Structures are given as C-alpha cells and as structure tokens.
Coordinates of N, CA and C in Angstrom, one line a residue:
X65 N 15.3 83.4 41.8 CA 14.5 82.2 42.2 C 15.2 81.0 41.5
X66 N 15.2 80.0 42.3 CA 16.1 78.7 41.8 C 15.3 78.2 41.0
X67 N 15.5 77.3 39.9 CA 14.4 76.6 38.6 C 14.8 75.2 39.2
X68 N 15.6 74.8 40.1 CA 16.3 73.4 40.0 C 15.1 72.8 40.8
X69 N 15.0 71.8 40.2 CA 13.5 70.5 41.2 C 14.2 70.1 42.7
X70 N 12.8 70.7 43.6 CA 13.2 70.0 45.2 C 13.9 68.5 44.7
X71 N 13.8 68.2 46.5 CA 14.2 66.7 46.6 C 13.2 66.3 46.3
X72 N 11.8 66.3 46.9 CA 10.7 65.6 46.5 C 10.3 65.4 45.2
X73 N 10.5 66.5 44.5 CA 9.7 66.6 43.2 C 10.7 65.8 42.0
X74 N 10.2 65.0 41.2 CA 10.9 64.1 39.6 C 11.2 64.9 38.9
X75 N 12.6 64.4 38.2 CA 12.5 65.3 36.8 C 12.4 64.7 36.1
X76 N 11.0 65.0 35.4 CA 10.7 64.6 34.1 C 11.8 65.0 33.1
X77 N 12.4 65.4 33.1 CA 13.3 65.6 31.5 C 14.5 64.8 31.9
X78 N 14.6 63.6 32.8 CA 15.7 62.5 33.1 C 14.9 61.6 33.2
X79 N 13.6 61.4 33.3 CA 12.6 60.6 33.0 C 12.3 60.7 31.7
X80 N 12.1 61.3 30.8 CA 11.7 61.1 29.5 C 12.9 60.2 28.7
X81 N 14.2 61.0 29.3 CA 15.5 60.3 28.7 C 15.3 59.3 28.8
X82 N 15.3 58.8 29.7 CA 15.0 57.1 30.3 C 14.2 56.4 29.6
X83 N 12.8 56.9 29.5 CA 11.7 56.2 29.2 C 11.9 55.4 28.0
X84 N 12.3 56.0 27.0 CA 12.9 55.3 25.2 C 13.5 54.1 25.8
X85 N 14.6 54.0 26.1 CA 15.9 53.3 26.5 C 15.3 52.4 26.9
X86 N 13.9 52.1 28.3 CA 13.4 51.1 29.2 C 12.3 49.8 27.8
X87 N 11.8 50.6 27.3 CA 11.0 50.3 26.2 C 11.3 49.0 25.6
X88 N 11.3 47.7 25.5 CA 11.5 46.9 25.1 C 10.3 46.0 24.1
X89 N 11.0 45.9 22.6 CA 10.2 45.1 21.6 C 9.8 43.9 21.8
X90 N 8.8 43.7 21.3 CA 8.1 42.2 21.4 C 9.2 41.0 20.6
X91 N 9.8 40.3 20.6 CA 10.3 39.9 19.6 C 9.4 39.1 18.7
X92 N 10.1 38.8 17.3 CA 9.0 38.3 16.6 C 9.1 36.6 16.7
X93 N 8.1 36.6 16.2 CA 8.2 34.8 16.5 C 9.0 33.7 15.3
X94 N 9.7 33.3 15.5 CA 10.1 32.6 14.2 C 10.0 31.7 13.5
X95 N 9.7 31.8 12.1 CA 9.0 31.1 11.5 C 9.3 29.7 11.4
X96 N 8.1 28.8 11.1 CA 8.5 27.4 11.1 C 9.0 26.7 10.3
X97 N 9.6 25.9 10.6 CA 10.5 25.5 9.0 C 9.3 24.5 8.8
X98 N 9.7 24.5 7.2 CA 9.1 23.5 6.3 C 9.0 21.9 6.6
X99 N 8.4 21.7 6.2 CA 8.3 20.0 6.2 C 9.3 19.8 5.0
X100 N 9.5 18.3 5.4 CA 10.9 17.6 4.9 C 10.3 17.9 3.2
X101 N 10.5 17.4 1.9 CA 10.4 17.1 0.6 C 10.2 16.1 0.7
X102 N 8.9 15.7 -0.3 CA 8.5 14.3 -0.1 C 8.2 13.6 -1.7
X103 N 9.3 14.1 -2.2 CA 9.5 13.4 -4.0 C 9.8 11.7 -3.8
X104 N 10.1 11.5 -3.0 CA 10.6 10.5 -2.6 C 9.4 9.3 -2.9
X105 N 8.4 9.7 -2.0 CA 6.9 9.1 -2.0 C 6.2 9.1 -3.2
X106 N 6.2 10.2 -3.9 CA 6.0 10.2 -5.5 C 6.3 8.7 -6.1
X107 N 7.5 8.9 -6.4 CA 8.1 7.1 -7.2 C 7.8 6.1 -6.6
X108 N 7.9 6.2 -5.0 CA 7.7 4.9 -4.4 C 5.8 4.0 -4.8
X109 N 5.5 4.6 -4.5 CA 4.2 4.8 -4.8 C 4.0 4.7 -6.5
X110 N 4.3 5.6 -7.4 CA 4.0 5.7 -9.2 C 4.3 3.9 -9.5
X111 N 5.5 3.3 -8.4 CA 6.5 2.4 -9.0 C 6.0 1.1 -8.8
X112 N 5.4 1.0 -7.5 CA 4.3 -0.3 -7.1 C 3.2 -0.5 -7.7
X113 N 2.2 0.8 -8.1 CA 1.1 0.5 -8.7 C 1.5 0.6 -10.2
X114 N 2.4 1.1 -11.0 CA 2.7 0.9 -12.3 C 2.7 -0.7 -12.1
X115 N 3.8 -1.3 -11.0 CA 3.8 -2.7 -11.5 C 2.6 -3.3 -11.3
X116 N 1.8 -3.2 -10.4 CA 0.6 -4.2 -10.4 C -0.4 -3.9 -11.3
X117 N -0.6 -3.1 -11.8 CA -0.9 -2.7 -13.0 C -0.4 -3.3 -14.2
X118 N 0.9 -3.3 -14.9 CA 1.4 -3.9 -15.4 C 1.2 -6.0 -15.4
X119 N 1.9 -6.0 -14.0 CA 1.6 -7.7 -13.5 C 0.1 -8.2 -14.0
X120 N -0.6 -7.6 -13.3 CA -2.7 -7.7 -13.9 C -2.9 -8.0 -15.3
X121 N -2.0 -7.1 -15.7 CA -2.8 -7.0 -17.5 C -2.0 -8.0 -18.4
X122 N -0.7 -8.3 -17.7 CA -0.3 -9.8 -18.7 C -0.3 -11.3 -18.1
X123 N -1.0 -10.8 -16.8 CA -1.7 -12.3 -15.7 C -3.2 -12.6 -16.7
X124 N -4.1 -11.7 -17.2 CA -5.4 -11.2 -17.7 C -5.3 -11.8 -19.2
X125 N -4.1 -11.2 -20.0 CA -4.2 -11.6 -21.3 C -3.7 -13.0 -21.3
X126 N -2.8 -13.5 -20.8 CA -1.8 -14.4 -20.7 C -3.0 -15.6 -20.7
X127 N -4.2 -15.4 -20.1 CA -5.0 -16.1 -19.1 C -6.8 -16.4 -19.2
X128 N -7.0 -15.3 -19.8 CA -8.4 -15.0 -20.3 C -8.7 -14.3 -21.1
X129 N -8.1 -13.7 -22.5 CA -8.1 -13.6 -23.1 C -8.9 -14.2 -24.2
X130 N -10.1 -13.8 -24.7 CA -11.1 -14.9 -25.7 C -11.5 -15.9 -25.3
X131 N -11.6 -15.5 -23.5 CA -12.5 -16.5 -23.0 C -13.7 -15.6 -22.2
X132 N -14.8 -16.8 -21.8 CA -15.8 -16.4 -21.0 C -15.5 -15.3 -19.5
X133 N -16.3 -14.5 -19.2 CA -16.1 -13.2 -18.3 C -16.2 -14.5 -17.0
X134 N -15.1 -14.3 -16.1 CA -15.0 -15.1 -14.8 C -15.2 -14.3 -13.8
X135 N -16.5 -14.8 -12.8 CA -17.7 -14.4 -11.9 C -16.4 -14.4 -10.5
X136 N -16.4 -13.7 -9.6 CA -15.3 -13.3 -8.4 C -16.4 -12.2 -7.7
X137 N -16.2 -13.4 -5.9 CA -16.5 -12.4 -4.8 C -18.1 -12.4 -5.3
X138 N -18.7 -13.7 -5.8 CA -20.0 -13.8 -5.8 C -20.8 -13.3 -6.9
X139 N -20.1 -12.5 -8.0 CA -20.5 -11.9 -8.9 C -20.4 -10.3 -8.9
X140 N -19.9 -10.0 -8.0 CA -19.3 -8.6 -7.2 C -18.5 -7.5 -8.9
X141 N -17.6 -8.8 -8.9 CA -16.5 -8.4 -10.5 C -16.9 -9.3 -11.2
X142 N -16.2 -9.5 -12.7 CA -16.3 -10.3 -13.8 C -15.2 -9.8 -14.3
X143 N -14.2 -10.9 -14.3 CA -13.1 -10.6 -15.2 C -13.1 -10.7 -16.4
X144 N -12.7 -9.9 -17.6 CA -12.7 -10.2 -19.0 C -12.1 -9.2 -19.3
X145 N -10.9 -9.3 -20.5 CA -10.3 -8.6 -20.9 C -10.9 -8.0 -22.4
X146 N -10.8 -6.5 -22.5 CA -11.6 -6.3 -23.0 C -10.0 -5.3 -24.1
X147 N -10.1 -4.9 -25.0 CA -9.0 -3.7 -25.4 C -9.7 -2.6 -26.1
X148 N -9.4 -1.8 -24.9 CA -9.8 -0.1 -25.2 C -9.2 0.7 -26.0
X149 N -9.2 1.1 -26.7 CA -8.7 2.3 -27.6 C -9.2 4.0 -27.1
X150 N -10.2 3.7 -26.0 CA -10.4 5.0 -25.4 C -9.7 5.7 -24.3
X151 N -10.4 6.4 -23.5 CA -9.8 6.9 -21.9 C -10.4 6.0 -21.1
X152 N -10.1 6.4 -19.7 CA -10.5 4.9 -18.8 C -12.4 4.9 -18.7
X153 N -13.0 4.1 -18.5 CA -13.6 3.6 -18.7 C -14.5 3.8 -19.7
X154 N -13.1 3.5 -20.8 CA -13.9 3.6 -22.5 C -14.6 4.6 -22.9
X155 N -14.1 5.6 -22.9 CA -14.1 6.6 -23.0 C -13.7 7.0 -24.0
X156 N -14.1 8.2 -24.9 CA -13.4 9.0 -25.8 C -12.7 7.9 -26.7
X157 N -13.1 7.1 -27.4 CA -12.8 6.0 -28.4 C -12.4 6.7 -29.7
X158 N -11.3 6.1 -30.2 CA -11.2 6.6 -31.6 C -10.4 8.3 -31.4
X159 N -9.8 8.7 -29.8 CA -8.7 9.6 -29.7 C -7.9 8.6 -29.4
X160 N -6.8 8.0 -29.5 CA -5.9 7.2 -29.2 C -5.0 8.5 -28.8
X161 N -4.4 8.4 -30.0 CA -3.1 9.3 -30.0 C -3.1 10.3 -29.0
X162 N -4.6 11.0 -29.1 CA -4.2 12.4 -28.1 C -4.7 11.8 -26.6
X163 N -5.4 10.5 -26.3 CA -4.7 10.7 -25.1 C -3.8 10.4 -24.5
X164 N -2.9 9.5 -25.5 CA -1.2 9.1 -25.3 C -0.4 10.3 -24.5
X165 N -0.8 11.8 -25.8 CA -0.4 12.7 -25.1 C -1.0 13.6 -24.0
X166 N -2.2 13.2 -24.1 CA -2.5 14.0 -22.9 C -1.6 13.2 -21.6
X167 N -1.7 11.6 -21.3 CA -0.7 11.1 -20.4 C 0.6 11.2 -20.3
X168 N 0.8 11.7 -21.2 CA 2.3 12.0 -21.3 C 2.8 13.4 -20.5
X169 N 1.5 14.5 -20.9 CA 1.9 15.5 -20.5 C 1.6 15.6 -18.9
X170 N 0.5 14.7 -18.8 CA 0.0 14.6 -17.1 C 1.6 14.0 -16.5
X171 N 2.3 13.1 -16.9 CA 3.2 12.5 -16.4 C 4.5 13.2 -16.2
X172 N 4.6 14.4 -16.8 CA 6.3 15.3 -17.3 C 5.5 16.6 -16.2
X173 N 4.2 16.8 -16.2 CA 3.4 17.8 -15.1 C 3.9 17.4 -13.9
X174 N 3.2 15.8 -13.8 CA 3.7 15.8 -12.1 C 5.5 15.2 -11.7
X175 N 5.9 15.2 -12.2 CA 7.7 15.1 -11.9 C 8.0 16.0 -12.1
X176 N 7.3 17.4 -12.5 CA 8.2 18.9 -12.4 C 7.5 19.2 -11.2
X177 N 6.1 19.0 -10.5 CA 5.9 19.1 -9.4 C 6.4 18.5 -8.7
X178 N 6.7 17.4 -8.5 CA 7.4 16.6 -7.5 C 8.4 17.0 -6.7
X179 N 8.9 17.9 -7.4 CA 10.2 18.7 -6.1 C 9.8 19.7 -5.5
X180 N 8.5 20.1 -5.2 CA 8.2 20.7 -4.6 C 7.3 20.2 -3.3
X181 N 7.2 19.4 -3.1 CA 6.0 18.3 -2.6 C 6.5 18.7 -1.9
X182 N 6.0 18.7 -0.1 CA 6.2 19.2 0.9 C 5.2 18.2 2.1
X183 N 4.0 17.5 1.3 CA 3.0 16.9 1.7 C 3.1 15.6 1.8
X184 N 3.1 14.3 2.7 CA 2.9 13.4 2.3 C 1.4 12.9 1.6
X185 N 0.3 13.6 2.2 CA -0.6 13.6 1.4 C -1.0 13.6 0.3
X186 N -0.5 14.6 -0.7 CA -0.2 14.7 -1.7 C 0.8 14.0 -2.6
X187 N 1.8 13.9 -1.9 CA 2.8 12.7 -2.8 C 2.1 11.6 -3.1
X188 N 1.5 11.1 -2.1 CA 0.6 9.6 -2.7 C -0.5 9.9 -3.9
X189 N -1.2 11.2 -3.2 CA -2.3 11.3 -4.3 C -1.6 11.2 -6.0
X190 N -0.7 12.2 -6.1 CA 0.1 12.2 -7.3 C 0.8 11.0 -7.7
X191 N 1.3 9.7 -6.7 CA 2.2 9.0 -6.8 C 1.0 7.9 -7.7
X192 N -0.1 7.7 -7.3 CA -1.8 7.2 -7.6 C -1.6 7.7 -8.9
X193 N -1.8 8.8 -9.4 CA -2.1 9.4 -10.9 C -0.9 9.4 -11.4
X194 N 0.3 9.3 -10.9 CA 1.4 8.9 -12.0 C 1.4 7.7 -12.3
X195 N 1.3 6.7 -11.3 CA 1.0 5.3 -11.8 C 0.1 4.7 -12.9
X196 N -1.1 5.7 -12.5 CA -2.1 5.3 -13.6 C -1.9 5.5 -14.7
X197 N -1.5 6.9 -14.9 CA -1.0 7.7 -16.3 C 0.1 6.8 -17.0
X198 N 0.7 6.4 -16.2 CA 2.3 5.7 -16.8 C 1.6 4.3 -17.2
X199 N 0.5 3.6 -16.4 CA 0.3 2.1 -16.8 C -0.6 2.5 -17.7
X200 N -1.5 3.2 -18.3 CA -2.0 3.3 -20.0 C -1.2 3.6 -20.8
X201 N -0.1 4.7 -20.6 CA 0.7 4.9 -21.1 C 1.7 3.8 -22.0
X202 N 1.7 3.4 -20.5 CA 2.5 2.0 -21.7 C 2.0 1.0 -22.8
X203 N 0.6 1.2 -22.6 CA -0.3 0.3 -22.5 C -0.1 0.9 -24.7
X204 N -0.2 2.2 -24.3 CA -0.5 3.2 -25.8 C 0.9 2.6 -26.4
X205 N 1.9 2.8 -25.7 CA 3.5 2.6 -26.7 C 3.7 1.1 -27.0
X206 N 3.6 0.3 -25.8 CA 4.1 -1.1 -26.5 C 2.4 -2.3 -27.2
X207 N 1.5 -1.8 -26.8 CA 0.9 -2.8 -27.4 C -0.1 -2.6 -28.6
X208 N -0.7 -3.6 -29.5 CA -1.3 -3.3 -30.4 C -1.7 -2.5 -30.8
X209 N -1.9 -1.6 -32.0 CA -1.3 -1.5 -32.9 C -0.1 -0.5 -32.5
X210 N 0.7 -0.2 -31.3 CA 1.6 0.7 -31.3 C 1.9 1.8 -31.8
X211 N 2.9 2.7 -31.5 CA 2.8 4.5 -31.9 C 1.7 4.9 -31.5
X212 N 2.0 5.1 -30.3 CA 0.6 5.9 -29.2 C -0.4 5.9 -29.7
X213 N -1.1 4.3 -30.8 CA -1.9 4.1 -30.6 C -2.7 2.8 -30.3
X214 N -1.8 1.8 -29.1 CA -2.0 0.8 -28.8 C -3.6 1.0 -27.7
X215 N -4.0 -0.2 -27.8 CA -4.9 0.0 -27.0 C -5.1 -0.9 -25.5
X216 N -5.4 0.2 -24.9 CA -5.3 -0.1 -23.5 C -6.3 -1.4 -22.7
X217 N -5.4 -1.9 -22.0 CA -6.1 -3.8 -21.9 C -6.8 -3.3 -20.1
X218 N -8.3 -3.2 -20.2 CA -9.3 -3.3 -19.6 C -9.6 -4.8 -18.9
X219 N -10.0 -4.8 -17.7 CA -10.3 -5.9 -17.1 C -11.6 -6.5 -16.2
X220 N -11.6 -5.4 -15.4 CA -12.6 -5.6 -14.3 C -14.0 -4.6 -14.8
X221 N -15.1 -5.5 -14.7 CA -15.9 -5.5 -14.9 C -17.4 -5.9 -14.0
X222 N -17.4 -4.5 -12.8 CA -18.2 -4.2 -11.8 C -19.7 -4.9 -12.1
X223 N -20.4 -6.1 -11.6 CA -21.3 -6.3 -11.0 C -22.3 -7.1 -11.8
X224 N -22.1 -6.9 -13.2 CA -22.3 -7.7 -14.4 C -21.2 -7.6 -15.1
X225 N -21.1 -8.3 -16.1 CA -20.2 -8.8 -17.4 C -20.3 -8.0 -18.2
X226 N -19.3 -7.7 -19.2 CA -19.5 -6.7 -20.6 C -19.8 -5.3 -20.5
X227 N -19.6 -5.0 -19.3 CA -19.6 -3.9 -18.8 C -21.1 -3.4 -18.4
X228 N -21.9 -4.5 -18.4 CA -23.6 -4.1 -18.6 C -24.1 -3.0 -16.8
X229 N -23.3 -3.5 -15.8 CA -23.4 -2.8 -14.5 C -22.7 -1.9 -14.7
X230 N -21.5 -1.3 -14.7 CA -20.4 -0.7 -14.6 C -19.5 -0.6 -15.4
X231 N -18.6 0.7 -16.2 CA -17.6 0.7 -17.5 C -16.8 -0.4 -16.8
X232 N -16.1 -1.2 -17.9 CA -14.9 -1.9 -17.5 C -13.6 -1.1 -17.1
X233 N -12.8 -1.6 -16.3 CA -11.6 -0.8 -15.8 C -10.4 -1.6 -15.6
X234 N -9.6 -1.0 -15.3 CA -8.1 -1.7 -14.9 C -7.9 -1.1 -13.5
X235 N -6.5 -1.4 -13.3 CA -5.7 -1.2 -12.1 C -5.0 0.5 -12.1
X236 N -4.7 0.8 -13.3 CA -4.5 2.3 -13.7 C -5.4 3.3 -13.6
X237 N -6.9 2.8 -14.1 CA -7.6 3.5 -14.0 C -8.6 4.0 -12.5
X238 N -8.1 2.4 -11.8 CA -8.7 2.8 -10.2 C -7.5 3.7 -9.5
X239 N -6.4 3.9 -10.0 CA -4.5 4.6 -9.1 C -5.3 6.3 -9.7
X240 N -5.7 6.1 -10.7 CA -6.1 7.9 -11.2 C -7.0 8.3 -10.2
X241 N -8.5 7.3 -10.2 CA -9.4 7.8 -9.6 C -9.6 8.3 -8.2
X242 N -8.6 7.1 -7.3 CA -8.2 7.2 -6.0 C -7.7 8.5 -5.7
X243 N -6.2 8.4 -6.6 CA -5.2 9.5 -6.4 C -5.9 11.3 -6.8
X244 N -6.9 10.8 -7.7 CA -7.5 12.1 -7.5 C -8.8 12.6 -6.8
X245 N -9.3 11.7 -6.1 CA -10.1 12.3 -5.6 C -9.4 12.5 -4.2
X246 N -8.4 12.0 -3.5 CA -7.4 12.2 -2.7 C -6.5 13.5 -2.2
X247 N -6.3 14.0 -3.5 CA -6.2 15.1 -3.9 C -7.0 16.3 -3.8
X248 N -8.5 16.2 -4.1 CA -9.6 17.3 -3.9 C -9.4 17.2 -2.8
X249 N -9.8 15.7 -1.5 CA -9.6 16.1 -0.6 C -9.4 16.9 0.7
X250 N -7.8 16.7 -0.1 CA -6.9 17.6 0.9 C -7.2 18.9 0.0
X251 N -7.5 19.3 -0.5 CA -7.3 21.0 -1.2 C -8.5 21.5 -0.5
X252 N -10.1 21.1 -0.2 CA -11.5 20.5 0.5 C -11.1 21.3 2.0
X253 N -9.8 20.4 2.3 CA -9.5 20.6 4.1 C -8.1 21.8 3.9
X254 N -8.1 22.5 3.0 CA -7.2 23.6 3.2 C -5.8 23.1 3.2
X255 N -5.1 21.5 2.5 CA -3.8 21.3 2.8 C -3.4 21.3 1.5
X256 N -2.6 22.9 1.6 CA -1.9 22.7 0.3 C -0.2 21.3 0.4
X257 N 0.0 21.6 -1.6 CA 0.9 20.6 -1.8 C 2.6 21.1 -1.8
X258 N 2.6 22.0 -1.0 CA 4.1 22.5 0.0 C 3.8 22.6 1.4
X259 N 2.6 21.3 1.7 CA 2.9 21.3 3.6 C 2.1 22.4 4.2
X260 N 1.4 23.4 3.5 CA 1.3 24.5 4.4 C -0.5 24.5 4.3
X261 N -0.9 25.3 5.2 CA -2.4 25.4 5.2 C -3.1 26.2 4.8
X262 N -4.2 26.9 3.7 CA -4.8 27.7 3.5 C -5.1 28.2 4.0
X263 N -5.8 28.1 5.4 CA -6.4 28.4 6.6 C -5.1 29.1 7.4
X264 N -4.1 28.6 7.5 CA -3.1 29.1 8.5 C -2.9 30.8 7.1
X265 N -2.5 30.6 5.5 CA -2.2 31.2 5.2 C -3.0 32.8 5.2
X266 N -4.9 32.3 5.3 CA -5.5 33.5 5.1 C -5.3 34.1 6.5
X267 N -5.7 33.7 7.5 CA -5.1 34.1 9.0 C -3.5 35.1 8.9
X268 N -2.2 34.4 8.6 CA -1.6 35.8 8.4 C -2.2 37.3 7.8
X269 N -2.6 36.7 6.6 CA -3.2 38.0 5.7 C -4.0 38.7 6.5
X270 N -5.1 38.2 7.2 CA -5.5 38.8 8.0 C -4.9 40.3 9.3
X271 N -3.6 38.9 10.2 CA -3.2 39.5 10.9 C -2.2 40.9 10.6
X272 N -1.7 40.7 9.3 CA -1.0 41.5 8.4 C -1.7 43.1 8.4

C-alpha cells in the first residue's frame, strides 16, 4: 500500500517546514533619543540674576543706606537696607561661616549637575538657585566683615517696614525661592531633570 499523500490531501511535514520560515517578528520600536543638553540655560540664567542681584544691592547701599524705609507700589514694599548675617530671610543669625559653606556646596552641587540637564525646566529652576546661592555668596566673601563672614545686604521689605509684615529679602533670596519651588514642580508632574518622565518610566516597568 502506497504511504505517499493523494493529490487532494496536504502534507503537513512540508507545511510544518514552511511554517517557521513564514513567521515574521514584530520589530521593536526604537528608542527616542534624548533631548538636547541644556547646561547652557544653567549660566545664562545663574548670570542675569547674579547681576541684578548684585546691581540692587550697590544701587540700595550706594543710596539708602542709614536712611528712612522708602514706601513703593503704595506701601506694597519698603525699601531699606538692612545687613544680615543670617540665611535668607534672617535666618539662622550668628552661622555666617557655615552658611557661606553650605552656598558653596549648593553651588559646586549644581554645576556637577549641570551636564546632565536634559530639561529646560529644570535648567532655569537650578539657573534661579545658582544665582541666588552665588549672590549671598558673594555677599559672605567680599563684604563686611569678610572671610565667609560678611554679611549679606537685605532690602525689600513686604508690606510694612523693619520687616514688621514680612522677613526682609533680596533679589537672591526671591531666584532660590522661585527656582525651588519650580523645581518641586516639575518632580509634582513626573518631569525628571534628564528630560524623561516618571510616568513614561513606571509604564515601561510595567510593560517589562
């Protein structure tokens, strides 16, 4: 008796051969490149608000210095220069030195981050708190009594005088507070500071 398959009937064992061979992979998808590096934004940003920071506080001394608190915007601010020896808004008085270093160290922190930046979001936020950090900073090294323990020249003075409404502040101390609350932010909405998204990241894990 013949084993060989009619005309009609398939052969599966030249069908199976086949079948492998027909099978075609999904291809994978490829990944997205990165956003550009945005160290760039860092300085540009640390370098405008260090100066107007800077500009303010020898427009301030130069100008009102051991004079009466001057009423602006209706009584809104009160300018008077005040000299801090604390953190920003007079704060922690009588640490000079260590917060010289703590701004120092905030400042050598974010320029080793900086090359990683991936966010323009983040560059600013950072670009905000390096400015600030850098304009007390200076404030510690070159002015009275000097050797990181100069004290830092305060100005604006929210809503009353002498700080009676609101601590007194500078222009440094408003680039910190911006730039960091800027920062929660975006960490708040899942954007990390290499461009990428929390949300996109747990989603792989998942799919993984």
């Amino acid at each position: 008796m013949s084993t060989e398959p009619s005309a009609g009937e398939p052969d599966t064992d030249a069908a199976a051969e086949v079948a492998p061979e027909t099978v075609q992979e999904t291809p994978e998808e490829p990944a997205k490149p990165l956003p550009k590096r945005q160290v760039g934004w860092v300085f540009a940003v640390a370098v405008v608000f260090w100066a107007i920071d800077l500009v303010t506080k020898n427009l301030v001394t130069a100008n009102l210095e051991g004079k009466e608190p001057v009423k602006v915007l209706g009584g809104l601010i009160y300018l008077q220069v005040i000299r801090n020896p604390g953190a920003a808004f007079s704060m922690a008085t009588g640490m000079t030195w260590v917060l010289a270093l703590v701004a120092l160290a905030v400042v050598i922190a974010i320029i080793w981050l900086s090359r990683r930046l991936r966010s323009i979001g983040w560059a600013i936020g950072l670009g905000l708190v390096l400015a600030g950090a850098t304009g007390n900073l200076t404030d510690r090294i070159f002015r009275a009594p000097g050797g990181l323990q100069g004290h830092v020249v305060d100005f604006i003075s929210a809503f009353a005088p002498n700080g009676k409404g609101f601590a007194i502040f500078n222009i440094a101390d408003s680039a910190i507070c911006v730039g960091g609350a800027l920062i929660v932010l975006l960490s708040l909405l899942g954007k990390d500071y290499d461009g990428t998204s929390t949300k996109d990241k747990k989603k792989q894990e998942e799919q993984a």
